[in-house]
CSV table of N, CA and C in Angstrom, one decimal:
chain,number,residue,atom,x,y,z
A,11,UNK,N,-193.2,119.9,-13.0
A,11,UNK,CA,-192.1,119.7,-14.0
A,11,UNK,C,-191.4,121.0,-14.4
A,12,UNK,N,-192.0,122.2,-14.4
A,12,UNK,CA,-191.4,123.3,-14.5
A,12,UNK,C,-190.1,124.1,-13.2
A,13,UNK,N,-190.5,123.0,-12.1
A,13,UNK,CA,-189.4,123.1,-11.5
A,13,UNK,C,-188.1,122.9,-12.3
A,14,UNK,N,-187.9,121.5,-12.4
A,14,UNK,CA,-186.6,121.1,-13.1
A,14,UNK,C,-185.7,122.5,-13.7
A,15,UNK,N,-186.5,122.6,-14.8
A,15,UNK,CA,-186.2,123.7,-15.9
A,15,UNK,C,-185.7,125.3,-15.3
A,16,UNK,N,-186.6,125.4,-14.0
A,16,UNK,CA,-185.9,126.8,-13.4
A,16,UNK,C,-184.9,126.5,-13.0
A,17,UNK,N,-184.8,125.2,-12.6
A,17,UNK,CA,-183.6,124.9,-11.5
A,17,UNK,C,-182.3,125.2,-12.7
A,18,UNK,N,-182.4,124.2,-13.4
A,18,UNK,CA,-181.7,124.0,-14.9
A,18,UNK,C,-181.1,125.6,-15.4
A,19,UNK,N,-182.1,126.4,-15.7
A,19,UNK,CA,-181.8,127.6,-15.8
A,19,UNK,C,-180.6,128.7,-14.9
A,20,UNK,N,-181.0,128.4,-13.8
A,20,UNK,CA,-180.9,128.8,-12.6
A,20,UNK,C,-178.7,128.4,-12.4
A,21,UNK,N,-178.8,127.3,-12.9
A,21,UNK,CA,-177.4,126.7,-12.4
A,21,UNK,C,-176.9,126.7,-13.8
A,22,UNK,N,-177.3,127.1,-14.7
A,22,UNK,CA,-176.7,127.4,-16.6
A,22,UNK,C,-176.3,128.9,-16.0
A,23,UNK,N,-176.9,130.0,-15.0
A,23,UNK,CA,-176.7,131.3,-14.9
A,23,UNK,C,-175.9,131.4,-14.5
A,24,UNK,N,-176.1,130.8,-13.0
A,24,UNK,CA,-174.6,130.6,-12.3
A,24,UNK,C,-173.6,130.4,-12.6
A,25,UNK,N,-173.5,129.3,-13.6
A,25,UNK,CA,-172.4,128.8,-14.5
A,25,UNK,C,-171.8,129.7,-15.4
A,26,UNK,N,-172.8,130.2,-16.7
A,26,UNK,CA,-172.2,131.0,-16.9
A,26,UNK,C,-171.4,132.5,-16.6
A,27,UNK,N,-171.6,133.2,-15.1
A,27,UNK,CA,-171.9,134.1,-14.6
A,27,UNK,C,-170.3,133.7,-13.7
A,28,UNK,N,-170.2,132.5,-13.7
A,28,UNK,CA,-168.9,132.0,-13.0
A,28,UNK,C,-167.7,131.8,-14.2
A,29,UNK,N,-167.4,130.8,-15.2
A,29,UNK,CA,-166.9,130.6,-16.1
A,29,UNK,C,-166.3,131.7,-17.1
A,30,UNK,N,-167.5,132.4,-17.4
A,30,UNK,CA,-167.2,133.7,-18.2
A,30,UNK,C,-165.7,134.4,-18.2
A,31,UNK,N,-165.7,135.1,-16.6
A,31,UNK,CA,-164.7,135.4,-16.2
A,31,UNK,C,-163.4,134.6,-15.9
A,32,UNK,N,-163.9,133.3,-15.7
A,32,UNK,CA,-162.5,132.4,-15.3
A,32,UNK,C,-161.8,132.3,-16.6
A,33,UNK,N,-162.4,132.2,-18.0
A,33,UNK,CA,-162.1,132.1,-19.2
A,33,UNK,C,-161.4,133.1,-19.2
A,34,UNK,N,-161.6,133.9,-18.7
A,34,UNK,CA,-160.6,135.6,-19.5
A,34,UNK,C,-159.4,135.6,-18.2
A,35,UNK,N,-159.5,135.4,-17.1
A,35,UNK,CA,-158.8,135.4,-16.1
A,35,UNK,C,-157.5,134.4,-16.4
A,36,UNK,N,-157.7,133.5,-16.2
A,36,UNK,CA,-156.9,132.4,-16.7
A,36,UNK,C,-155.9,132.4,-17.5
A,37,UNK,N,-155.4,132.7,-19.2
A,37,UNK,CA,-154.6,133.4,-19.8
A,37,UNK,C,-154.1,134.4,-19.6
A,38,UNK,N,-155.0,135.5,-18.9
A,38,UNK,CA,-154.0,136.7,-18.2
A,38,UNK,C,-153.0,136.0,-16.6
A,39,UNK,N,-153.5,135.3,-16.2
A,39,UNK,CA,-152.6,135.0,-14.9
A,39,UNK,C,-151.1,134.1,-15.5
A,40,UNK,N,-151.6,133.3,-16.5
A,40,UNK,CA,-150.5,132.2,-17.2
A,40,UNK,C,-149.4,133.6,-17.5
A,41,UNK,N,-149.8,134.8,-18.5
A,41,UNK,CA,-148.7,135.5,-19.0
A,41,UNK,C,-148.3,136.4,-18.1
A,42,UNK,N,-149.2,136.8,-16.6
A,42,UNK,CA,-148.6,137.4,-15.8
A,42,UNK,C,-147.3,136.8,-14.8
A,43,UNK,N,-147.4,135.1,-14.9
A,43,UNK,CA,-147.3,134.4,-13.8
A,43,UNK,C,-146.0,134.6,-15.0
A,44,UNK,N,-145.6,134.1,-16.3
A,44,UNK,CA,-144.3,134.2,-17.1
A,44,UNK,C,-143.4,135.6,-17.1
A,45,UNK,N,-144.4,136.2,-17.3
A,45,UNK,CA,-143.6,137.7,-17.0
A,45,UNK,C,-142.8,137.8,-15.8
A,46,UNK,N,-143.1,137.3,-14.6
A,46,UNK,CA,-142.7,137.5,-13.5
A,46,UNK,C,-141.5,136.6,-13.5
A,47,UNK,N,-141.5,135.2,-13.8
A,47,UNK,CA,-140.8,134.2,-14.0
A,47,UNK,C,-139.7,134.5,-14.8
A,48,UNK,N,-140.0,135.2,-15.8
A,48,UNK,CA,-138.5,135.8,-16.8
A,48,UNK,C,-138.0,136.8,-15.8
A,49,UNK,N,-138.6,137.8,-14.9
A,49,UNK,CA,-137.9,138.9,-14.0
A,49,UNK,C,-137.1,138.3,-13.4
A,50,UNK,N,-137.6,136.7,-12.6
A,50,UNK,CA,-136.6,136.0,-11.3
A,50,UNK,C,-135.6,135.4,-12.3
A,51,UNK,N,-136.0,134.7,-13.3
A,51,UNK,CA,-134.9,134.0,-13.7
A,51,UNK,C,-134.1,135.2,-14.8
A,52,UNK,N,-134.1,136.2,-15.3
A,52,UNK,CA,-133.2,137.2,-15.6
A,52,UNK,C,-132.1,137.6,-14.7
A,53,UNK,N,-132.5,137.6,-13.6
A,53,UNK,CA,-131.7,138.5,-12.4
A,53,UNK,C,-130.2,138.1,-12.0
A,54,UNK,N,-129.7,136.2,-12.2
A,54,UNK,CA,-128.8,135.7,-11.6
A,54,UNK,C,-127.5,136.0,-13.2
A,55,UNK,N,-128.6,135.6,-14.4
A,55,UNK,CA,-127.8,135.6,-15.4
A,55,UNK,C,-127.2,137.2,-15.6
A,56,UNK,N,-128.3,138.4,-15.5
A,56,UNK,CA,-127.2,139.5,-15.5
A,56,UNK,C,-126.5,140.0,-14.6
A,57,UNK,N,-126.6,139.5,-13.6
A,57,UNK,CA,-125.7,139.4,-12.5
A,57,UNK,C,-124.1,139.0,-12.8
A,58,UNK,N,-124.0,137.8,-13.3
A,58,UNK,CA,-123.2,137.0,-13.9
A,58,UNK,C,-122.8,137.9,-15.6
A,59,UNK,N,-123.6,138.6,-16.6
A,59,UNK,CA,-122.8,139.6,-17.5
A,59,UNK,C,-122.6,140.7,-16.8
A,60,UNK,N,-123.2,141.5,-15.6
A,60,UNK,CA,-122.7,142.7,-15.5
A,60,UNK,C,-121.2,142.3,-14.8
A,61,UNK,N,-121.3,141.7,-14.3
A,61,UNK,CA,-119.4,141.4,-13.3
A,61,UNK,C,-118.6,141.2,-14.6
A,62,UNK,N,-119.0,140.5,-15.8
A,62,UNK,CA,-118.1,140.2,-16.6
A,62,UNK,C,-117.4,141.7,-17.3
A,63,UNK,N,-118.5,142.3,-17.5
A,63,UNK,CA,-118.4,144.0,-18.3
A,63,UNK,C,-117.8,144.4,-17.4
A,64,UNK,N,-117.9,144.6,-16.1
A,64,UNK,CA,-117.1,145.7,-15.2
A,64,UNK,C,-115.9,144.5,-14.9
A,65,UNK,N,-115.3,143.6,-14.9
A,65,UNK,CA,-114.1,143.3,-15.1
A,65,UNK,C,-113.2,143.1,-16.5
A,66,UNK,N,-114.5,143.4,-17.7
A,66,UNK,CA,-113.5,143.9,-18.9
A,66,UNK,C,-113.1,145.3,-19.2
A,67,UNK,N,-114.2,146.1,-18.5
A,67,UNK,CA,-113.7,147.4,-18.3
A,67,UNK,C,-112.5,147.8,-17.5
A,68,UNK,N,-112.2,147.2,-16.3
A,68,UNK,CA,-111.3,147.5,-15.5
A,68,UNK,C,-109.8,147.6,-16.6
A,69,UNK,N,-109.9,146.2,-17.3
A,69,UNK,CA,-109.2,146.1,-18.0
A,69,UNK,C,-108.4,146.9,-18.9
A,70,UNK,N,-109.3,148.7,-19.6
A,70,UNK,CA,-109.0,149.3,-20.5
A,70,UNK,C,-107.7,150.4,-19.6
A,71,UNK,N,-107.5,150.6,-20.8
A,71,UNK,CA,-105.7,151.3,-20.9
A,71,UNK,C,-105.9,152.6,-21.8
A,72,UNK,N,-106.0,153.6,-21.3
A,72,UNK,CA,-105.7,154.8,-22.8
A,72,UNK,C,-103.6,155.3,-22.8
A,73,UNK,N,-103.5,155.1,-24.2
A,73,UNK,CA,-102.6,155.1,-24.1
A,73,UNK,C,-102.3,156.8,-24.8
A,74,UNK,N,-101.5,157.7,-24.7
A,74,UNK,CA,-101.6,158.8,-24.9
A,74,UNK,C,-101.5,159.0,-26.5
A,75,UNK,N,-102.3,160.3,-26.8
A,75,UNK,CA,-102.1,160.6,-28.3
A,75,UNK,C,-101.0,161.3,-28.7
A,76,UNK,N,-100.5,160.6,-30.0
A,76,UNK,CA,-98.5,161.5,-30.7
A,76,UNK,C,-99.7,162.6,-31.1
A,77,UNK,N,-100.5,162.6,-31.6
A,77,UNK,CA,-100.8,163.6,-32.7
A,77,UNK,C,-102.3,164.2,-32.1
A,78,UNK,N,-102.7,165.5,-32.2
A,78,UNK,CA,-104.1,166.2,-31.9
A,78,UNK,C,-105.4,164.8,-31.5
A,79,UNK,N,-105.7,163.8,-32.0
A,79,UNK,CA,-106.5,163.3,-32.3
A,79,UNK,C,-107.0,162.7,-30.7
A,80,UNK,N,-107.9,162.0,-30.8
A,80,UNK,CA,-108.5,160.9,-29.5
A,80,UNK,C,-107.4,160.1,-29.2
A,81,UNK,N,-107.1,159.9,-28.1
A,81,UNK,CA,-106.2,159.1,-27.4
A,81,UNK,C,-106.6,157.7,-27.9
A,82,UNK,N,-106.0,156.7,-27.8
A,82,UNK,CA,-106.3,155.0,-28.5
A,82,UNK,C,-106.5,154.6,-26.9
A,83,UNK,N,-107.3,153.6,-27.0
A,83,UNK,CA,-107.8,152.7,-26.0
A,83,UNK,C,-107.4,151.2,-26.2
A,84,UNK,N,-106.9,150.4,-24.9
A,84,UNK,CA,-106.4,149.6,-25.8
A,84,UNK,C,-107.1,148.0,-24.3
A,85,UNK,N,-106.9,146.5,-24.6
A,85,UNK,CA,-107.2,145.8,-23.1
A,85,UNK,C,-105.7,146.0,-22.7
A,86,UNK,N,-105.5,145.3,-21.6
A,86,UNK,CA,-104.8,145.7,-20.7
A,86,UNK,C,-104.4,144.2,-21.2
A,87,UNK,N,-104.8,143.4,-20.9
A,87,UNK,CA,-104.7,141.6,-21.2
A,87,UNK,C,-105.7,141.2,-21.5
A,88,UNK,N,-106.3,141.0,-23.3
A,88,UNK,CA,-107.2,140.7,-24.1
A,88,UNK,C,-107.4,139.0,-23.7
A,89,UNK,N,-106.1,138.6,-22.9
A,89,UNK,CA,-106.5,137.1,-22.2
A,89,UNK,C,-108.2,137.1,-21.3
A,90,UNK,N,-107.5,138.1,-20.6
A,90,UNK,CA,-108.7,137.8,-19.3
A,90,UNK,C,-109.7,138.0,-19.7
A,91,UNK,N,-110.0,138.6,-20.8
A,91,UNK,CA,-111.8,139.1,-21.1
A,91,UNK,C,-111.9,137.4,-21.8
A,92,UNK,N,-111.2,136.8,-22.8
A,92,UNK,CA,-111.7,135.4,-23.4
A,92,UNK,C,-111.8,134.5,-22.0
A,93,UNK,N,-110.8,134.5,-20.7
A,93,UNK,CA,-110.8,133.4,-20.1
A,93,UNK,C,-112.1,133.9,-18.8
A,94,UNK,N,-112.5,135.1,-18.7
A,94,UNK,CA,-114.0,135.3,-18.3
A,94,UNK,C,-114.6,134.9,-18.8
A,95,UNK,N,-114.8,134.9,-20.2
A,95,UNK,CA,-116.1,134.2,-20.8
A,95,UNK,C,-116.2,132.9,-21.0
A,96,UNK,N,-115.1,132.3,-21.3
A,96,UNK,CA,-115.0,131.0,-21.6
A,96,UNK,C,-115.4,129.9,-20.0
A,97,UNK,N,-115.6,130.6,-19.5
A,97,UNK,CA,-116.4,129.8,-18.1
A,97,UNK,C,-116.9,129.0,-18.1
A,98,UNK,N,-118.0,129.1,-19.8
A,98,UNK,CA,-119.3,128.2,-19.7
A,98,UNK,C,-119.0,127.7,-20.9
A,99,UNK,N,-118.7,126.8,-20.8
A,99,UNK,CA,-119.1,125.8,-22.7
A,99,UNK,C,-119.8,125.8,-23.8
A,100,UNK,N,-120.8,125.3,-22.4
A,100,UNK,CA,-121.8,125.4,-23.4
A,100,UNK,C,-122.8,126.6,-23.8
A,101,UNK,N,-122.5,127.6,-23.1
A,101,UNK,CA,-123.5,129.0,-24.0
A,101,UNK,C,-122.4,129.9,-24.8
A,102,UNK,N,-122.8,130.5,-26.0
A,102,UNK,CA,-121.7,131.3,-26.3
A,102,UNK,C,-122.0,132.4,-25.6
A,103,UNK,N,-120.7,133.0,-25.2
A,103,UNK,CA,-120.7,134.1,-24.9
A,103,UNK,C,-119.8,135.3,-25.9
A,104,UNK,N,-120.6,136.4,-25.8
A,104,UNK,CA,-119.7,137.4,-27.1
A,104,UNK,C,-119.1,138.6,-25.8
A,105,UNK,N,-118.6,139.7,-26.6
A,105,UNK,CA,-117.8,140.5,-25.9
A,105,UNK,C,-117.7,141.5,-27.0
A,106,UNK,N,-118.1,142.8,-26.3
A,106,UNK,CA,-116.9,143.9,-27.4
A,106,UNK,C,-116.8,145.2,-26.6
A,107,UNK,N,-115.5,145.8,-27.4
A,107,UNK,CA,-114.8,146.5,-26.6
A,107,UNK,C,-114.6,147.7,-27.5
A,108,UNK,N,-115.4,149.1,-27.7
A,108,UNK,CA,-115.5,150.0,-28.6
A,108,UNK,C,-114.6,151.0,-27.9
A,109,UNK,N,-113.3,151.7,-29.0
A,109,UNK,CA,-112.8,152.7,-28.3
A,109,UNK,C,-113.4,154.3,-28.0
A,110,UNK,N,-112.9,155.2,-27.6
A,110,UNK,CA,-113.7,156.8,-27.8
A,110,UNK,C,-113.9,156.9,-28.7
A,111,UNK,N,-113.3,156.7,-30.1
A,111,UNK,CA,-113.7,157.1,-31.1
A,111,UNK,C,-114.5,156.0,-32.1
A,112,UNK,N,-115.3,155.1,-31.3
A,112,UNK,CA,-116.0,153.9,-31.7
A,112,UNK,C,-115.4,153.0,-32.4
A,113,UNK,N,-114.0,153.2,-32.2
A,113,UNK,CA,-113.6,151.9,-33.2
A,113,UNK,C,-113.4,151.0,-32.3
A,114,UNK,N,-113.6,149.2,-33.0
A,114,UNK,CA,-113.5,148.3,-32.3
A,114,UNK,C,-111.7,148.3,-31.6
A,115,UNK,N,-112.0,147.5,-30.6
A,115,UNK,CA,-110.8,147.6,-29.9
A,115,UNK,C,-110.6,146.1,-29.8
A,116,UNK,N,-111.5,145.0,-29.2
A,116,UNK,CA,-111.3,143.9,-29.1
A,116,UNK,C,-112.4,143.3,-28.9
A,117,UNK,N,-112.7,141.9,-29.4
A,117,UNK,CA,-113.8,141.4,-29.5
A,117,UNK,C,-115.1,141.4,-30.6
A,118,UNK,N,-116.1,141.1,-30.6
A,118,UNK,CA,-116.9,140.7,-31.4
A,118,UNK,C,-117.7,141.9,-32.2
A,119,UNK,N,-117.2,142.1,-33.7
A,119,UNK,CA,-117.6,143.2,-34.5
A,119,UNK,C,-119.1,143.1,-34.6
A,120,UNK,N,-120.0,142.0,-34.4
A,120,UNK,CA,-121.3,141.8,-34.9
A,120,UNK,C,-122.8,142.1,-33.5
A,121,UNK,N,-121.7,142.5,-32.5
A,121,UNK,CA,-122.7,142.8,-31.9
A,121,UNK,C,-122.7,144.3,-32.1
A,122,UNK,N,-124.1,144.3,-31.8
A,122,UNK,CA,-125.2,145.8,-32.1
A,122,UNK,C,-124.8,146.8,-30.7
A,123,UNK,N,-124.5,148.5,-31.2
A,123,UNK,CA,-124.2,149.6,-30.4
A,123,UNK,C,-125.7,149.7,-30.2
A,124,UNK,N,-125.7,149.9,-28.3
A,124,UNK,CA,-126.8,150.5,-28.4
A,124,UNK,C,-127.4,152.0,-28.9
A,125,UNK,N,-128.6,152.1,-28.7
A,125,UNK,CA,-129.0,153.3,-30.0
A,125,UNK,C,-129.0,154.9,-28.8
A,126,UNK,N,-128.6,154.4,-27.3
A,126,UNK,CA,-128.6,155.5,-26.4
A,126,UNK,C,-127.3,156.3,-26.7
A,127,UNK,N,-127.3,157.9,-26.5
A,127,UNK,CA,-126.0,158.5,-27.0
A,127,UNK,C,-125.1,157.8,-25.5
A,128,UNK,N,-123.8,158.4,-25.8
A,128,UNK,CA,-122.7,158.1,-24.9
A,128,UNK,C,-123.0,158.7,-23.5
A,129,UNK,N,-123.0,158.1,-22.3
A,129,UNK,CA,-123.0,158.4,-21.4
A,129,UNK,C,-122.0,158.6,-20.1
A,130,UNK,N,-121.6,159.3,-19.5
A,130,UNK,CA,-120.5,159.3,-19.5
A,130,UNK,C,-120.3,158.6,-17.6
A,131,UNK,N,-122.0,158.0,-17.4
A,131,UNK,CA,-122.0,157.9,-15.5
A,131,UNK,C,-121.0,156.5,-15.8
A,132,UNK,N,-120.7,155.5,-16.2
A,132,UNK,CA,-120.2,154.3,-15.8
A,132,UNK,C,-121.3,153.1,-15.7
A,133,UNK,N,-122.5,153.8,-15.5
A,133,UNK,CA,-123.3,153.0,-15.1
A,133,UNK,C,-124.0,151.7,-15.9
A,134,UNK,N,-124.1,150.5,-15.1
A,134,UNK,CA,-124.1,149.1,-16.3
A,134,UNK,C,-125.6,149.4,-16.2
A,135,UNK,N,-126.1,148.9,-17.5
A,135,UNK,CA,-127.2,148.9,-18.1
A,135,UNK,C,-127.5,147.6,-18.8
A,136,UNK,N,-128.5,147.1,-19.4
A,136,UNK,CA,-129.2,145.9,-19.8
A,136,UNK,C,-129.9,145.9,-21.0
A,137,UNK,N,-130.0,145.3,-22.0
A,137,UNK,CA,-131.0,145.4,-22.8
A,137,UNK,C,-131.0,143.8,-23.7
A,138,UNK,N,-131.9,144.0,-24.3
A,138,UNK,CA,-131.9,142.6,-25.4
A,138,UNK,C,-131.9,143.0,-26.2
A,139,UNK,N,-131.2,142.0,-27.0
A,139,UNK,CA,-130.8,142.1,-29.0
A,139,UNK,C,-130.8,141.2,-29.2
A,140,UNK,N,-130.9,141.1,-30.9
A,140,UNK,CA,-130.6,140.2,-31.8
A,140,UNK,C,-129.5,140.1,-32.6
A,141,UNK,N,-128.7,139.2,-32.4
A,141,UNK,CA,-126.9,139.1,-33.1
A,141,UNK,C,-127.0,137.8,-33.5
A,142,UNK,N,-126.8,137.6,-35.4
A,142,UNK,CA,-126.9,136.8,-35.6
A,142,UNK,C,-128.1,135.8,-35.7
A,143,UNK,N,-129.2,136.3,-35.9
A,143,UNK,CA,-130.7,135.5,-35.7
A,143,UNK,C,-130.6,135.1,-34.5
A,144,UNK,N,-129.8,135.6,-33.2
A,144,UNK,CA,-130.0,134.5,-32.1
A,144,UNK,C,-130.7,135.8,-31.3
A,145,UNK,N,-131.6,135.9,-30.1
A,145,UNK,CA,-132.2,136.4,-29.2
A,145,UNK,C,-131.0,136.5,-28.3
A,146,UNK,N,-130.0,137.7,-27.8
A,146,UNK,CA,-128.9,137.8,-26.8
A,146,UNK,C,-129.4,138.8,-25.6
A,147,UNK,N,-128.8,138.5,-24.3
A,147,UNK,CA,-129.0,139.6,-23.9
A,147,UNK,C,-127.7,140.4,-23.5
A,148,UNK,N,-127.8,141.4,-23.5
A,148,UNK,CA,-126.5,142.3,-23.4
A,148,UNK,C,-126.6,143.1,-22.1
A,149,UNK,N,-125.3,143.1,-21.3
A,149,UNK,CA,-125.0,144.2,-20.3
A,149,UNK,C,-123.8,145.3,-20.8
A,150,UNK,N,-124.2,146.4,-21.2
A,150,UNK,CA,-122.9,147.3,-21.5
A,150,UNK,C,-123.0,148.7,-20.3
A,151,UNK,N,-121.9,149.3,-20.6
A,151,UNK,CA,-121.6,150.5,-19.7
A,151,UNK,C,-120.9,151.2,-20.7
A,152,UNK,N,-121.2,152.4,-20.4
A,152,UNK,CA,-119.8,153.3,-21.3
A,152,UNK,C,-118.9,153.6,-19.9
A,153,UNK,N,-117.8,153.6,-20.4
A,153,UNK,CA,-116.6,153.2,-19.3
A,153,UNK,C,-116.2,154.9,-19.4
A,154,UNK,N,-116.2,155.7,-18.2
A,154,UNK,CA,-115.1,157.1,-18.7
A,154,UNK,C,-113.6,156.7,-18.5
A,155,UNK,N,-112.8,157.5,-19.0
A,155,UNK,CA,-111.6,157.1,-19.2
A,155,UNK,C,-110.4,158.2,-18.3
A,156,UNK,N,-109.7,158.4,-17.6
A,156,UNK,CA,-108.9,159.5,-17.3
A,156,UNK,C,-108.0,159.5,-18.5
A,157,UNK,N,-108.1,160.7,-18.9
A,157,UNK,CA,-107.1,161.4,-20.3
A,157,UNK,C,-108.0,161.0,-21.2
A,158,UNK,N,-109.1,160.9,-21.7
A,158,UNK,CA,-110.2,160.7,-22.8
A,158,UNK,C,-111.5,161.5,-22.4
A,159,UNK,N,-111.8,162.2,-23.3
A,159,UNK,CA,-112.8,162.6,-23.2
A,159,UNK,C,-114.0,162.2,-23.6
A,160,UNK,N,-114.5,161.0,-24.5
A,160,UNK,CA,-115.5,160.2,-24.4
A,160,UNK,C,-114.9,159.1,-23.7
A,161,UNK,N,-116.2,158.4,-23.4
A,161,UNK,CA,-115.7,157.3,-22.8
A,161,UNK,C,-115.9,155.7,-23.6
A,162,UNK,N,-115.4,154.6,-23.4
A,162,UNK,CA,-115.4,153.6,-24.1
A,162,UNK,C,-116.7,153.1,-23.9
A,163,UNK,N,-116.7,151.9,-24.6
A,163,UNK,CA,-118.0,151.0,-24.3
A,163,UNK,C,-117.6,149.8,-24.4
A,164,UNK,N,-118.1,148.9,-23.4
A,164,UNK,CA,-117.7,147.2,-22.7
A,164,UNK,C,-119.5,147.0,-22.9
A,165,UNK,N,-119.5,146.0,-23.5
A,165,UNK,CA,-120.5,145.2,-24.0
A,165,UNK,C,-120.2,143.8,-23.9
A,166,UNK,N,-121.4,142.5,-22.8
A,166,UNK,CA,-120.9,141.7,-22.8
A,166,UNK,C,-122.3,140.7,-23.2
A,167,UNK,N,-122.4,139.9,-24.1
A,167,UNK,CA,-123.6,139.2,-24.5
A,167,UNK,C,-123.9,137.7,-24.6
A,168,UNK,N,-124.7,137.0,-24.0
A,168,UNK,CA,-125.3,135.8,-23.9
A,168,UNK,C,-126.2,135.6,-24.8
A,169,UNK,N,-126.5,134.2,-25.4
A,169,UNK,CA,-128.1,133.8,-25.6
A,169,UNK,C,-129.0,133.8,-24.5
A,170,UNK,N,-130.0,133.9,-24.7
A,170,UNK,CA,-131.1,133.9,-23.8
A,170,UNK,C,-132.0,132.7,-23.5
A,171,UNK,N,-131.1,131.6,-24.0
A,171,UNK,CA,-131.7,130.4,-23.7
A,171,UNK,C,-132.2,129.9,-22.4
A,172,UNK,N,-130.8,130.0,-21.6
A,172,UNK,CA,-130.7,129.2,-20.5
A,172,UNK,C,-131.8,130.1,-19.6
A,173,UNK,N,-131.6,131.9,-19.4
A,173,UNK,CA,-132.8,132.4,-18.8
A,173,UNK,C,-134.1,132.1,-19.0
A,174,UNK,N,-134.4,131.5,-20.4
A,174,UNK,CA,-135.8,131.1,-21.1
A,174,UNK,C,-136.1,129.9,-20.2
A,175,UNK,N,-134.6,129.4,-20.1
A,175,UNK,CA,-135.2,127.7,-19.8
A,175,UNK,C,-135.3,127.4,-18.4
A,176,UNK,N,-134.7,128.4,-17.3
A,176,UNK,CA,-135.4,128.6,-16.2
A,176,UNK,C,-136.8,129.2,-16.0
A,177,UNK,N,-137.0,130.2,-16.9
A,177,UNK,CA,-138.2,130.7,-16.1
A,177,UNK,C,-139.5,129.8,-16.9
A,178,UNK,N,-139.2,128.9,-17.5
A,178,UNK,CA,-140.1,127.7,-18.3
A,178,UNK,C,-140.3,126.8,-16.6
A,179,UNK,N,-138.9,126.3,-16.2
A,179,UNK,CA,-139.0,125.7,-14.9
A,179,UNK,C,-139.8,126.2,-13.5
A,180,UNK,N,-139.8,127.8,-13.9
A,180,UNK,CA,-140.1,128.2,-12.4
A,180,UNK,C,-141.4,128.6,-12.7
């Protein structure tokens, strides 16, 4: 009869010696396997705001300064940045357009400057915010300008729904 009991013991050891680890394994794979999942499903949607930002940048005009001060920055046709974004219905999309001397130029006062100083490569960049209690994500660039010596900033912003709601699917 003392068989049984080693046996018993014996496959409780195994068991736990197995389980233990699957327990800890298991929730790290689920939030590795999401993390990855928001990487793939991030990639098309900023895809889709950086083209928007570098064709509202294209857009910018400096117009020369009467007086000592920063030259004014102005859109070229404030149409084409609304009828870029208006693409999609159903997600809002925001927009803003800061001149050299950070004043708004066109577009949406409530989204957030990023906290990096001015940079003057052109280069689009990414980050997430919050505008409005809503979770956005943002592609901006600081635009340089010929005849300005800072450069503007094109900021273009989504909810983050629709990314959420793919990498839920994938």
């Amino acid at each position: 009869m003392e068989v049984p009991s080693q046996q018993h013991s014996l496959f409780s050891e195994i068991l736990d010696w197995m389980l233990a680890p699957l327990l800890l394994l298991w929730p790290m794979s689920v939030f590795l396997t999401y993390v990855v999942a928001q990487g793939i499903a991030d990639r098309p949607y900023d895809r889709e705001l950086g083209e928007a930002a570098r064709a509202i940048a294209r857009q910018l005009v400096v117009e020369p300064a009467a007086a000592p001060a920063l030259p004014a920055v102005r859109l070229q046709s404030p149409i084409v940045a609304t009828e870029l974004l208006r693409a999609n219905e159903a997600e809002q999309v925001h927009y803003q357009v800061l001149g050299t001397r950070g004043e708004i130029v066109s577009g949406d006062a409530a989204l957030p400057v990023p906290d990096e100083l001015r940079s003057l490569s052109g280069e689009l960049r990414f980050r997430n915010e919050t505008m409005r209690d809503e979770a956005v994500r943002v592609a901006y660039l600081w635009q340089p300008l010929s005849g300005a010596e800072m450069p503007a900033l094109v900021q273009v912003a989504e909810s983050l729904e629709k990314s959420s709601r793919l990498a839920n699917e994938i």
